[in-house]
Tab-separated table of C-alpha atoms in Angstrom:
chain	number	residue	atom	x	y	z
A	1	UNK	CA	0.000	0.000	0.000
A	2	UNK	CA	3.485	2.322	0.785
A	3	UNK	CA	4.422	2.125	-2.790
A	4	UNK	CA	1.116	1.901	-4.045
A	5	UNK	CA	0.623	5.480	-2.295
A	6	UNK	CA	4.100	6.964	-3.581
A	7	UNK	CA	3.328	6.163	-7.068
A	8	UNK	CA	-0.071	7.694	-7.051
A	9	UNK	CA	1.633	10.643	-5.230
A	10	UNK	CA	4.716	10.967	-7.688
A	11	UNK	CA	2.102	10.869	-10.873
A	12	UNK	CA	-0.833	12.929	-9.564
A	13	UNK	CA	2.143	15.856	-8.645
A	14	UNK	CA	3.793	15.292	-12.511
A	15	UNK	CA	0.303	15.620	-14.105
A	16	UNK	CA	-0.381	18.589	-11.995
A	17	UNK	CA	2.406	19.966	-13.317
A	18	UNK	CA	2.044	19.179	-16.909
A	19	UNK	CA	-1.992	19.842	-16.630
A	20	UNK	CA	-1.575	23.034	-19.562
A	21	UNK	CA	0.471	21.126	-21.828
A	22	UNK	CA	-2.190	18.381	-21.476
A	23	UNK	CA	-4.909	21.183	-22.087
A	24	UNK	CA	-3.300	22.409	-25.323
A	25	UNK	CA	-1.707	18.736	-26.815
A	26	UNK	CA	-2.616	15.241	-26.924
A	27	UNK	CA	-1.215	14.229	-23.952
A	28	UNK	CA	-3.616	12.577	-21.614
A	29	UNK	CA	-3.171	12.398	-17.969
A	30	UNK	CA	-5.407	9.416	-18.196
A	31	UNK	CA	-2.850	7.796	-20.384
A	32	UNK	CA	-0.236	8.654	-18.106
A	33	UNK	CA	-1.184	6.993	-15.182
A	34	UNK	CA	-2.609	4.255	-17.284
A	35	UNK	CA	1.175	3.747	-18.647
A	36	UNK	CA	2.438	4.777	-15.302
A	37	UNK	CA	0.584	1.817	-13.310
A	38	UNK	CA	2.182	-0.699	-16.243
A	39	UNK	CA	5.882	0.548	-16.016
A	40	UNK	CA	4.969	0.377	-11.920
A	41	UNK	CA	3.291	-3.200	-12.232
A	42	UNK	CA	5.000	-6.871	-11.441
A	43	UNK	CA	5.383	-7.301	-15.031
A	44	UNK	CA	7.580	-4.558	-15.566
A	45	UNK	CA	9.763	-2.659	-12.098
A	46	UNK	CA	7.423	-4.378	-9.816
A	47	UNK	CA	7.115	-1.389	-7.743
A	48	UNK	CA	3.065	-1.978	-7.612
A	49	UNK	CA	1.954	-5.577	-6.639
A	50	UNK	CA	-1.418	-6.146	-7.573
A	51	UNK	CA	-3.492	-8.822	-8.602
A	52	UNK	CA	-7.386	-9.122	-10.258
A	53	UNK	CA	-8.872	-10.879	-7.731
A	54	UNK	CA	-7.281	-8.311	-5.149
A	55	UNK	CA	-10.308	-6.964	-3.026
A	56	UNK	CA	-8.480	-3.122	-3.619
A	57	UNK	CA	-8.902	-3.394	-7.345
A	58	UNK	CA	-12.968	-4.119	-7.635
A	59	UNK	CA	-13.533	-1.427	-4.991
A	60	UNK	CA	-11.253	1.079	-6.540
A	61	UNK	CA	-13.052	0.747	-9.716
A	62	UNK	CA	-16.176	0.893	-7.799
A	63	UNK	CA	-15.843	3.673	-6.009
A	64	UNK	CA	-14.456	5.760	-9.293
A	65	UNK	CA	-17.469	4.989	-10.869
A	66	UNK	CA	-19.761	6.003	-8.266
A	67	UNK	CA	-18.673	9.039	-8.239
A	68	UNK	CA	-18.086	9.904	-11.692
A	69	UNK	CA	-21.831	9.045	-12.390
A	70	UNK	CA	-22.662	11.330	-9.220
A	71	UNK	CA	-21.013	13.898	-10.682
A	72	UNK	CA	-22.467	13.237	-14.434
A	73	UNK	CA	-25.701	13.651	-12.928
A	74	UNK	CA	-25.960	16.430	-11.695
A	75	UNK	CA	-24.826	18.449	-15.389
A	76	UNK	CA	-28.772	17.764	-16.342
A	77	UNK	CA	-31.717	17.882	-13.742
A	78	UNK	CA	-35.190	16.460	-15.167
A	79	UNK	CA	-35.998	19.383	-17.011
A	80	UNK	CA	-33.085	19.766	-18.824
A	81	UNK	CA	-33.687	15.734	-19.385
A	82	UNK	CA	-37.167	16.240	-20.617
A	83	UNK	CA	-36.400	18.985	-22.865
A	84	UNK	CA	-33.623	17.697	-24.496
A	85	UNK	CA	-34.246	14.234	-24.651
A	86	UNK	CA	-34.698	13.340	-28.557
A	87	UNK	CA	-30.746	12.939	-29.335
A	88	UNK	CA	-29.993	10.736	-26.439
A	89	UNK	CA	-33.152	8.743	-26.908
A	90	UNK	CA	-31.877	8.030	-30.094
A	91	UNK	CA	-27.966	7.219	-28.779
A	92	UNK	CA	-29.846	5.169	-26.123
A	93	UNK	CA	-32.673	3.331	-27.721
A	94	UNK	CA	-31.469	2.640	-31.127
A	95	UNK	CA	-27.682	3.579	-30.722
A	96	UNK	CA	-26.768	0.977	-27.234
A	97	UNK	CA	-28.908	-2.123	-28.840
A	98	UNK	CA	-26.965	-1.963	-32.040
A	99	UNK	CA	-23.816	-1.756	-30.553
A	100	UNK	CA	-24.519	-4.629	-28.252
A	101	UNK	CA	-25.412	-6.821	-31.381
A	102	UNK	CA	-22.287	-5.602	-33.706
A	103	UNK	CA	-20.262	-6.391	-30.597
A	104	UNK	CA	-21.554	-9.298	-29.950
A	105	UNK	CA	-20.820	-10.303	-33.810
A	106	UNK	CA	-17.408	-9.333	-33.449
A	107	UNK	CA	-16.838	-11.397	-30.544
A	108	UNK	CA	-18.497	-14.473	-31.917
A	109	UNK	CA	-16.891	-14.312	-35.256
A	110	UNK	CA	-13.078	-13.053	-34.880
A	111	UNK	CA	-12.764	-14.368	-31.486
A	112	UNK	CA	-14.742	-17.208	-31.657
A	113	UNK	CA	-16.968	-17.097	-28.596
A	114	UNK	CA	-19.924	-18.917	-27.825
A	115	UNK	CA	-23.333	-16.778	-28.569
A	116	UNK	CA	-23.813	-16.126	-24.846
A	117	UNK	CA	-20.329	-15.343	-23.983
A	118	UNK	CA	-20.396	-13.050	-27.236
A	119	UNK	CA	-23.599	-11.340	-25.851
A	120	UNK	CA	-21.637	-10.917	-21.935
A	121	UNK	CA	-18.916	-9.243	-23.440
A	122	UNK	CA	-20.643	-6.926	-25.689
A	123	UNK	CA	-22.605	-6.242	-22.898
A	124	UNK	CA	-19.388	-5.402	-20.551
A	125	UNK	CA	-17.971	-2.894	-23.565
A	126	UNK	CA	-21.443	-1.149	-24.409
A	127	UNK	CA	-21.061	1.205	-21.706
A	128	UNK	CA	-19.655	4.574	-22.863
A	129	UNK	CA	-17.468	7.214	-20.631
A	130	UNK	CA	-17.266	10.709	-21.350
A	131	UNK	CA	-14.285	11.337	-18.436
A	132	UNK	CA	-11.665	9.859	-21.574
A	133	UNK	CA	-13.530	12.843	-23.735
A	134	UNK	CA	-13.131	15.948	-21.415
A	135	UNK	CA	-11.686	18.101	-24.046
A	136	UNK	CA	-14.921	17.854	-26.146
A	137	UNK	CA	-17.307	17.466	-23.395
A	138	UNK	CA	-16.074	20.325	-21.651
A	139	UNK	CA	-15.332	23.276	-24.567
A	140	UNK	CA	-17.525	25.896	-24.829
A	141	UNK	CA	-16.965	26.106	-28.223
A	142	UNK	CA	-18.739	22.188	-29.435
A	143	UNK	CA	-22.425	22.665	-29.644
A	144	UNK	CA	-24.246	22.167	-26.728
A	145	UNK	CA	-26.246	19.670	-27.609
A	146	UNK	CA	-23.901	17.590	-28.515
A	147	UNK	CA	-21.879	17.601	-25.449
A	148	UNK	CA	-25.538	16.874	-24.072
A	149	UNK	CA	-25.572	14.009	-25.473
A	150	UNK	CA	-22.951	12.539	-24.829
A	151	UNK	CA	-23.206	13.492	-20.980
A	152	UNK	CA	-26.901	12.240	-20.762
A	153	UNK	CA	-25.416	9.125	-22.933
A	154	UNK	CA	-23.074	8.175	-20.883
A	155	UNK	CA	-24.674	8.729	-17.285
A	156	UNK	CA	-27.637	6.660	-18.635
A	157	UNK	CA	-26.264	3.872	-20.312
A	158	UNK	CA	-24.285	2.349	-17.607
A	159	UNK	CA	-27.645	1.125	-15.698
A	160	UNK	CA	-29.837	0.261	-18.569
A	161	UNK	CA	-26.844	-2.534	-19.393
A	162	UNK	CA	-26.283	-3.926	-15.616
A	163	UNK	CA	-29.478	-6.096	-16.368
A	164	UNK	CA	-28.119	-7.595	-19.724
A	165	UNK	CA	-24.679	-7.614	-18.133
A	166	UNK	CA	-26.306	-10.109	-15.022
A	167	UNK	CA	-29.208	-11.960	-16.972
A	168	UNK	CA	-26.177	-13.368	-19.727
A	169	UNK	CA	-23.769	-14.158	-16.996
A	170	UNK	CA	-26.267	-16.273	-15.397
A	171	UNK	CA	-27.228	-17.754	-18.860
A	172	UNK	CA	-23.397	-18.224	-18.770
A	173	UNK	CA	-23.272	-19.843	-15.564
A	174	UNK	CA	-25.979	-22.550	-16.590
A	175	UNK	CA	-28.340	-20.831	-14.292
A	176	UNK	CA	-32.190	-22.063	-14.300
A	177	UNK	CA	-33.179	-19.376	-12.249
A	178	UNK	CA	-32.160	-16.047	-13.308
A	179	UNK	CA	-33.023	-14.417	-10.253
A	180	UNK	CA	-35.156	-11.436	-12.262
A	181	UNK	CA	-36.924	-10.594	-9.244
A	182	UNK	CA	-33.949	-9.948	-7.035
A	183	UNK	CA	-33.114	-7.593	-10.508
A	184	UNK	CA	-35.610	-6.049	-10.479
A	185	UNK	CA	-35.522	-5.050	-6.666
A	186	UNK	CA	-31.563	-4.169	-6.842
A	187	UNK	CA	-32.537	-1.902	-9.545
A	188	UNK	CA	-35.840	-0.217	-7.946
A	189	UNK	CA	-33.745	0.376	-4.295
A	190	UNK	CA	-30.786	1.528	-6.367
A	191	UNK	CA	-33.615	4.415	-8.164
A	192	UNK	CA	-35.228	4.979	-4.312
A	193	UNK	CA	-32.234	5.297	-2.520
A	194	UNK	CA	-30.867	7.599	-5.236
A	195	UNK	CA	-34.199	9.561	-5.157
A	196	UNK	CA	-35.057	9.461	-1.496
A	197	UNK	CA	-32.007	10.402	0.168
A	198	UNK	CA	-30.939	14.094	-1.670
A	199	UNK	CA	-34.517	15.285	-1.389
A	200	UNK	CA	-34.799	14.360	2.215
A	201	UNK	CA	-31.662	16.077	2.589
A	202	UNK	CA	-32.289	19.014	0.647
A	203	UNK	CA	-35.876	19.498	2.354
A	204	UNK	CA	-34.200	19.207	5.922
A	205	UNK	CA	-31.711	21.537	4.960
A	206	UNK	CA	-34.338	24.356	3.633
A	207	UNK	CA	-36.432	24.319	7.059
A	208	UNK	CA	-36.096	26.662	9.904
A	209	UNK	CA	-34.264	24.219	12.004
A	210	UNK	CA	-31.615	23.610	10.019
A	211	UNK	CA	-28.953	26.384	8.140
A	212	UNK	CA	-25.615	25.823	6.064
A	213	UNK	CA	-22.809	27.783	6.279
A	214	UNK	CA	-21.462	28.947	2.767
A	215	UNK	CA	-17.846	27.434	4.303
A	216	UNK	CA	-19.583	23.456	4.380
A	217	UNK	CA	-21.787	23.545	1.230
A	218	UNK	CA	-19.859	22.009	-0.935
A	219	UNK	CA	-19.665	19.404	1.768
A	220	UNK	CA	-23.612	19.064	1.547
A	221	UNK	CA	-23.546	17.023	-1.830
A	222	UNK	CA	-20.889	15.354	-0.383
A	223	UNK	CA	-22.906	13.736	2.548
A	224	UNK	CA	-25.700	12.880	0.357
A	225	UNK	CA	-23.440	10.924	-1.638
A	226	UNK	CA	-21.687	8.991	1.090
A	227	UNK	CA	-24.686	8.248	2.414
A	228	UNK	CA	-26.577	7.127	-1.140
A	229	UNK	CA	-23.194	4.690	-0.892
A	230	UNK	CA	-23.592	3.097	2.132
A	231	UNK	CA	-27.563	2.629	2.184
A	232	UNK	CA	-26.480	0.843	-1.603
A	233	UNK	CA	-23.892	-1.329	0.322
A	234	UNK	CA	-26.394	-2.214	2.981
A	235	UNK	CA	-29.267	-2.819	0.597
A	236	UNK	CA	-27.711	-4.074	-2.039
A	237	UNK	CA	-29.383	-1.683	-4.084
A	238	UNK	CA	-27.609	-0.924	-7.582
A	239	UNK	CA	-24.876	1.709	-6.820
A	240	UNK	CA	-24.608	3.055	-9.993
A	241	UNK	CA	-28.264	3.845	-10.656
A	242	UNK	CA	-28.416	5.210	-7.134
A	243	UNK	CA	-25.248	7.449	-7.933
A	244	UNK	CA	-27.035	8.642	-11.335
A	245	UNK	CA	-30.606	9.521	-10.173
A	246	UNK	CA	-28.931	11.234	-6.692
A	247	UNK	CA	-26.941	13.343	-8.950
A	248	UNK	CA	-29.829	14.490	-11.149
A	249	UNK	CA	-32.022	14.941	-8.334
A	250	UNK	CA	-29.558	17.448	-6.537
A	251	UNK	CA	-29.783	19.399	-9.554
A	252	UNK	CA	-33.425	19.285	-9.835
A	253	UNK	CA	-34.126	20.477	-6.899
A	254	UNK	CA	-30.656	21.701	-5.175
A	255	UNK	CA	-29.694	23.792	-7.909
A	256	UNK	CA	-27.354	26.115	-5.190
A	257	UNK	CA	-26.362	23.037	-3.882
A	258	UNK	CA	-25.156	21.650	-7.161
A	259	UNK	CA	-22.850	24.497	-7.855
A	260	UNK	CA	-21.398	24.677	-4.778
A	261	UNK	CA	-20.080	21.443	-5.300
A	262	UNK	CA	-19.285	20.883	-9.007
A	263	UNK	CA	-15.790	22.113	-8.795
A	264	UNK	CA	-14.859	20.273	-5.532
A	265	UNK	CA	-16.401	17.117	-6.637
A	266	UNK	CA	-15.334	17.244	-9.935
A	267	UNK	CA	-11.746	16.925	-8.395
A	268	UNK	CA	-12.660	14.367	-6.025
A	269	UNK	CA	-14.143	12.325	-9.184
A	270	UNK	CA	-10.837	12.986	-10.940
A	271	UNK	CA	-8.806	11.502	-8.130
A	272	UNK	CA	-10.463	8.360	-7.975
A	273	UNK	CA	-10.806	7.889	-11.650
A	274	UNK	CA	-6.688	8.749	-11.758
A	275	UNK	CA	-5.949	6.087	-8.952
A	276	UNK	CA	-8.094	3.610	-10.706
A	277	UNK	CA	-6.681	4.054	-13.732
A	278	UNK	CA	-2.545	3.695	-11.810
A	279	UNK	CA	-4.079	-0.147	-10.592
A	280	UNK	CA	-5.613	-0.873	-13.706
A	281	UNK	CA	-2.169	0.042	-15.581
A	282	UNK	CA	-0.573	-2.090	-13.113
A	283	UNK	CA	-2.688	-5.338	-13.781
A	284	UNK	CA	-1.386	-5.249	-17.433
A	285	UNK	CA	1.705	-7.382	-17.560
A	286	UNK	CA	3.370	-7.914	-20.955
A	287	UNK	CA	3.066	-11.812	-20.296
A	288	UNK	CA	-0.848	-10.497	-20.050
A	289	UNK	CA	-1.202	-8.410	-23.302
A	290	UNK	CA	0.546	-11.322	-25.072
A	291	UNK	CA	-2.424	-13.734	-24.117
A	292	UNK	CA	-5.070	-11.717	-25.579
A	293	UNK	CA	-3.139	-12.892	-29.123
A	294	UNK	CA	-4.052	-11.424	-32.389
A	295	UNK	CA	-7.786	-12.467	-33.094
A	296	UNK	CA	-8.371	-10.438	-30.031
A	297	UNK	CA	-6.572	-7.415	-30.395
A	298	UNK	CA	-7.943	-7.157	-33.969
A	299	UNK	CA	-11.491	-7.759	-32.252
A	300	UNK	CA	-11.015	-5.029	-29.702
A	301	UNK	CA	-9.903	-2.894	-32.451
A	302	UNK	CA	-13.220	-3.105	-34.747
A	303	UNK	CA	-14.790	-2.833	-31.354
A	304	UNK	CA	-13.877	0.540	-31.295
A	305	UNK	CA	-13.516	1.446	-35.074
A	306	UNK	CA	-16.916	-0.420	-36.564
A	307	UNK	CA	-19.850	-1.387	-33.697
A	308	UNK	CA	-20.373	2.235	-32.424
A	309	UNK	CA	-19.820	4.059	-35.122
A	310	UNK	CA	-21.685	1.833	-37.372
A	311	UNK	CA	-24.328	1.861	-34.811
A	312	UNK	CA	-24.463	5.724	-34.159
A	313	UNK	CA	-24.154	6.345	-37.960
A	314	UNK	CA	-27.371	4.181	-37.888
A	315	UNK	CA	-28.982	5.424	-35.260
A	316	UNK	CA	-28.827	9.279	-36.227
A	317	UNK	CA	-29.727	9.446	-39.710
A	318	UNK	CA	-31.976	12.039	-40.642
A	319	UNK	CA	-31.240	13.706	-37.204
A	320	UNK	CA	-30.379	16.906	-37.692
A	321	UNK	CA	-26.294	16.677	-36.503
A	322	UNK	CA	-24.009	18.278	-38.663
A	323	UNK	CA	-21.776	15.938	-40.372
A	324	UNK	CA	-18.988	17.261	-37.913
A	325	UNK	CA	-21.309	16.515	-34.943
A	326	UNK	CA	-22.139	13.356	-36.002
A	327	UNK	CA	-18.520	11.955	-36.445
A	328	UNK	CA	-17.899	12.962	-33.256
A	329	UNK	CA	-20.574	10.970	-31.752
A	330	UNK	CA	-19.623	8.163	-33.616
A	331	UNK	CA	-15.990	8.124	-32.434
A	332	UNK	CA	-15.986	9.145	-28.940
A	333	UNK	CA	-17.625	5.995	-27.354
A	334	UNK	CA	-14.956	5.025	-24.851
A	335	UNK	CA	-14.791	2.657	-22.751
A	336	UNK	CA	-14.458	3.116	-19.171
A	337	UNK	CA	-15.108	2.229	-15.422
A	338	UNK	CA	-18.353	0.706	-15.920
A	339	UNK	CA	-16.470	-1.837	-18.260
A	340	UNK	CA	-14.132	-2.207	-16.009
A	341	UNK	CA	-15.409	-2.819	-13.555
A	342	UNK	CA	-18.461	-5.206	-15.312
A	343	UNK	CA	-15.149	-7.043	-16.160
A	344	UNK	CA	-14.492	-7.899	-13.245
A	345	UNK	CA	-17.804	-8.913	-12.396
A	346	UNK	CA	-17.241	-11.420	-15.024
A	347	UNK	CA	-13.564	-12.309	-14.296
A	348	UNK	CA	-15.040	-13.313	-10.301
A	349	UNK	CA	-18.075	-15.270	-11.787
A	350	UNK	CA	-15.669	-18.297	-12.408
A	351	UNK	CA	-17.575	-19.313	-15.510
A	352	UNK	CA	-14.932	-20.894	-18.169
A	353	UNK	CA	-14.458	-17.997	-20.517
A	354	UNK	CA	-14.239	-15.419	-17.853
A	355	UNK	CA	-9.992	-15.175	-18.010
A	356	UNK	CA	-10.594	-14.816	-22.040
A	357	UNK	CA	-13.414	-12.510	-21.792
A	358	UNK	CA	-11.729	-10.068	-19.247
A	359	UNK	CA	-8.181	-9.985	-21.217
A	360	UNK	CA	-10.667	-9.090	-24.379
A	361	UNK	CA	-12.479	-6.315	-22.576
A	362	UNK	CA	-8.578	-5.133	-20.856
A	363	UNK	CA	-7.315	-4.907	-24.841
A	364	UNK	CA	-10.466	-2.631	-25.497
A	365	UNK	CA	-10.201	-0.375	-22.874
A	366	UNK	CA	-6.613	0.085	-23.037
A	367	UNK	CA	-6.837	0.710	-26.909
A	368	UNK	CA	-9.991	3.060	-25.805
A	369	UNK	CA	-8.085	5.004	-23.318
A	370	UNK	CA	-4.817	5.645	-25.188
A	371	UNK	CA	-6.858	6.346	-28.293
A	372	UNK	CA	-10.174	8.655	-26.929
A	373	UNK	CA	-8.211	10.680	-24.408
A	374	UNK	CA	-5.328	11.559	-26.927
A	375	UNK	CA	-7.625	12.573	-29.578
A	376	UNK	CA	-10.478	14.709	-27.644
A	377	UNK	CA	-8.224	17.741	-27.873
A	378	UNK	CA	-7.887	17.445	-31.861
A	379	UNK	CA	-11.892	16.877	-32.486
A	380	UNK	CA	-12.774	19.730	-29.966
A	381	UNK	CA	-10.379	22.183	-32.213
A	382	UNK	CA	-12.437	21.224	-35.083
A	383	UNK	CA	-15.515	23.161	-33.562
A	384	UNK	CA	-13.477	26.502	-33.374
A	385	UNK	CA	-14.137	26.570	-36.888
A	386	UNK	CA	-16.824	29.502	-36.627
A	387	UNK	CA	-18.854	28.041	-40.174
A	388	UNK	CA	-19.091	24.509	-38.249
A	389	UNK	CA	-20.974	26.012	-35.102
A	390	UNK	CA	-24.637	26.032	-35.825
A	391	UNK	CA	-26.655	29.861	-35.823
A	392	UNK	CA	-28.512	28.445	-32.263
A	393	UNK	CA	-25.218	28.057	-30.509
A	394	UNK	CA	-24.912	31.962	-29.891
A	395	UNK	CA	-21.968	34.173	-31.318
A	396	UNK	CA	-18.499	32.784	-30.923
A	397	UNK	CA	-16.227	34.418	-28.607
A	398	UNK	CA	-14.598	36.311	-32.147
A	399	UNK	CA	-17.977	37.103	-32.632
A	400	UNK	CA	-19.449	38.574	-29.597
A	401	UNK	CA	-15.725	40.688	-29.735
A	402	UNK	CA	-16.317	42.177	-33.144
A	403	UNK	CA	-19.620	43.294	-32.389
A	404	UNK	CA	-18.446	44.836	-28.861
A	405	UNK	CA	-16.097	46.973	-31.015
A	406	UNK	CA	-18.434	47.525	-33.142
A	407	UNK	CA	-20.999	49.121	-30.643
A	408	UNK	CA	-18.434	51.160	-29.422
A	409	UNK	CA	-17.332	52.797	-32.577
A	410	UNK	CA	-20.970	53.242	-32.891
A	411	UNK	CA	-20.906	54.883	-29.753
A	412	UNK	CA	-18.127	57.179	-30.365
């Protein structure tokens, strides 16, 4: 855990200091502690001992995810959901099924797994994560709608693929009973607890018993999402729902609350997404990447290059997305912590094409990593093209400063 500790350290302090060269270039900080946790791992220096089955790894991943989707959800409350619903219902409802079944193609026909195997992997890699795609998510300058979607994408997709993820694992296992009920009920505490627990929060908060000082708000959203954790742990309600819907119902309804915490939590999401990515990195052994051999790492390459964007191409004809728009849609589906850490889900199942199926979904992700956070910064330029950005997007910041001059000389 010492070294484990002082690597984390050593990176996190050499990414803060290269965090403006990584805002202007290609280089990814998720990259580098991706490539830092390999150099670090027993296949390489050995400075980092870790293992899959290692309890650190699971919860790391866990916990990363938890509170990236916390912190998705509250960049839309319901009424920005409602209102802007039609491009992710078509990312979600047309877009996620069609990726699962040109996945699942892949899998079965390059790799050579069995149909349900096929179906539990392209389940695992459906999931999309826009933390690998800050650049484009997070510049003013890309339509908003578009980083809407992929937000709302993202934050959504994740639970609507845990069932598929647990009914074809059981399938897998040779399960009769597929235990839909007990589902059904992790998924419906997962949605109350998520609900429940901000509002009752936020409603104590705005009676005359109770006041917050401006130095502890950020620390309000905080609490609610510790304790939306550990009512999941005790319930076994789906965390990842629960972290989604608490999110969106702070901004619903906590809308001061929200920004008091966005910047603080937004680090606190990077942290744990950065120290899950150093383990990660440090699970991939050469003698590792070598076993996937090259039917899979062709696989997990058309996994990235051919089922989403075939799927999204698909799925958004006759839309309305620029042709710029839509090719960034179509690229920028990586593949993050959910996959990970469905992986491992499927690595501690025991079920005989588990080792295969996790070293296949590994290759993706690294391949997803190294090649969506290097290239976010080069799509997001493309939009600073003032033609590209749509007449509903607003003047551009050269815009809105040539007609400020403008009304001055008029002025004068």
């Amino acid at each position: 855990m010492t070294a484990l500790l002082t690597a984390f350290a050593a990176l996190l302090l050499l990414a803060v200091l290269l965090s403006s060269l990584a805002n202007r270039t290609i280089l990814s900080t998720a990259a580098l502690f991706l490539i830092g946790g390999f150099l670090l791992g027993d296949g390489m220096t050995g400075v980092v001992s870790i293992r899959p089955g290692d309890p650190l790894v699971y919860g790391l991943a866990e916990l990363a995810l938890f509170a990236v989707l916390f912190t998705d959800g509250m960049h839309a409350g319901w009424k920005d959901l409602r209102s802007a619903w039609r491009l992710p219902g078509r990312a979600l409802g047309w877009g996620l099924p069609l990726t699962l079944a040109i996945t699942a193609l892949l899998a079965h026909y390059v790799v050579g797994l069995g149909w349900i195997e096929a179906l539990l992997i392209a389940a695992v890699l459906t999931p999309t994560d826009p933390v690998f795609a800050a650049a484009l998510v997070g510049n003013d300058r890309v339509p908003p709608r578009l980083r809407h979607l992929l937000n709302v994408e993202s934050g959504v997709n994740d639970g609507l693929i845990l069932p598929f993820v647990v009914l074809f694992l059981a399938i897998a296992q040779g399960s009769h009973d597929l235990h839909l009920g007990e589902l059904g009920t992790e998924l419906g505490l997962g949605l109350l607890i998520g609900v429940a627990v901000p509002w009752a929060a936020i409603m104590l908060e705005r009676t005359r018993l109770f006041a917050i000082s401006p130095k502890y708000e950020p620390l309000n959203a905080v609490a609610i999402g510790l304790l939306v954790l550990a009512l999941g742990k005790a319930t076994h309600g789906n965390l990842f729902l629960a972290a989604f819907a608490a999110g969106i119902t702070v901004a619903t309804i906590g809308d001061r609350h929200r920004k008091a915490f966005e910047e603080f939590g937004g680090l606190v999401a990077e942290l744990l997404k950065l120290a899950a990515l150093l383990v990660f990195g440090a699970l991939l052994t050469p003698a590792f990447l070598g076993e996937v051999g090259a039917a899979g790492w062709v696989f997990a390459v058309l996994a990235l290059i051919v089922a989403r964007p075939v799927a999204i191409w698909i799925s958004f004809l006759r839309s309305g997305l620029t042709a710029r728009e839509q090719g960034a849609v179509m690229w920028f589906g990586p593949k993050g912590f959910a996959s990970v850490v469905y992986g491992l889900l499927v690595l501690e199942s025991g079920i005989g094409a588990a080792d295969q199926i996790f070293h296949l979904v590994a290759a993706t992700i690294v391949l997803s990593i190294l090649a969506h956070s290097s290239t976010d910064i080069v799509v997001a330029r493309g939009f600073d093209d003032e033609r590209e950005v749509p007449a509903w997007h607003g003047p551009t910041p050269d815009q809105a400063r040539g007609r400020q001059a403008g009304a001055s000389q008029s002025e004068a």
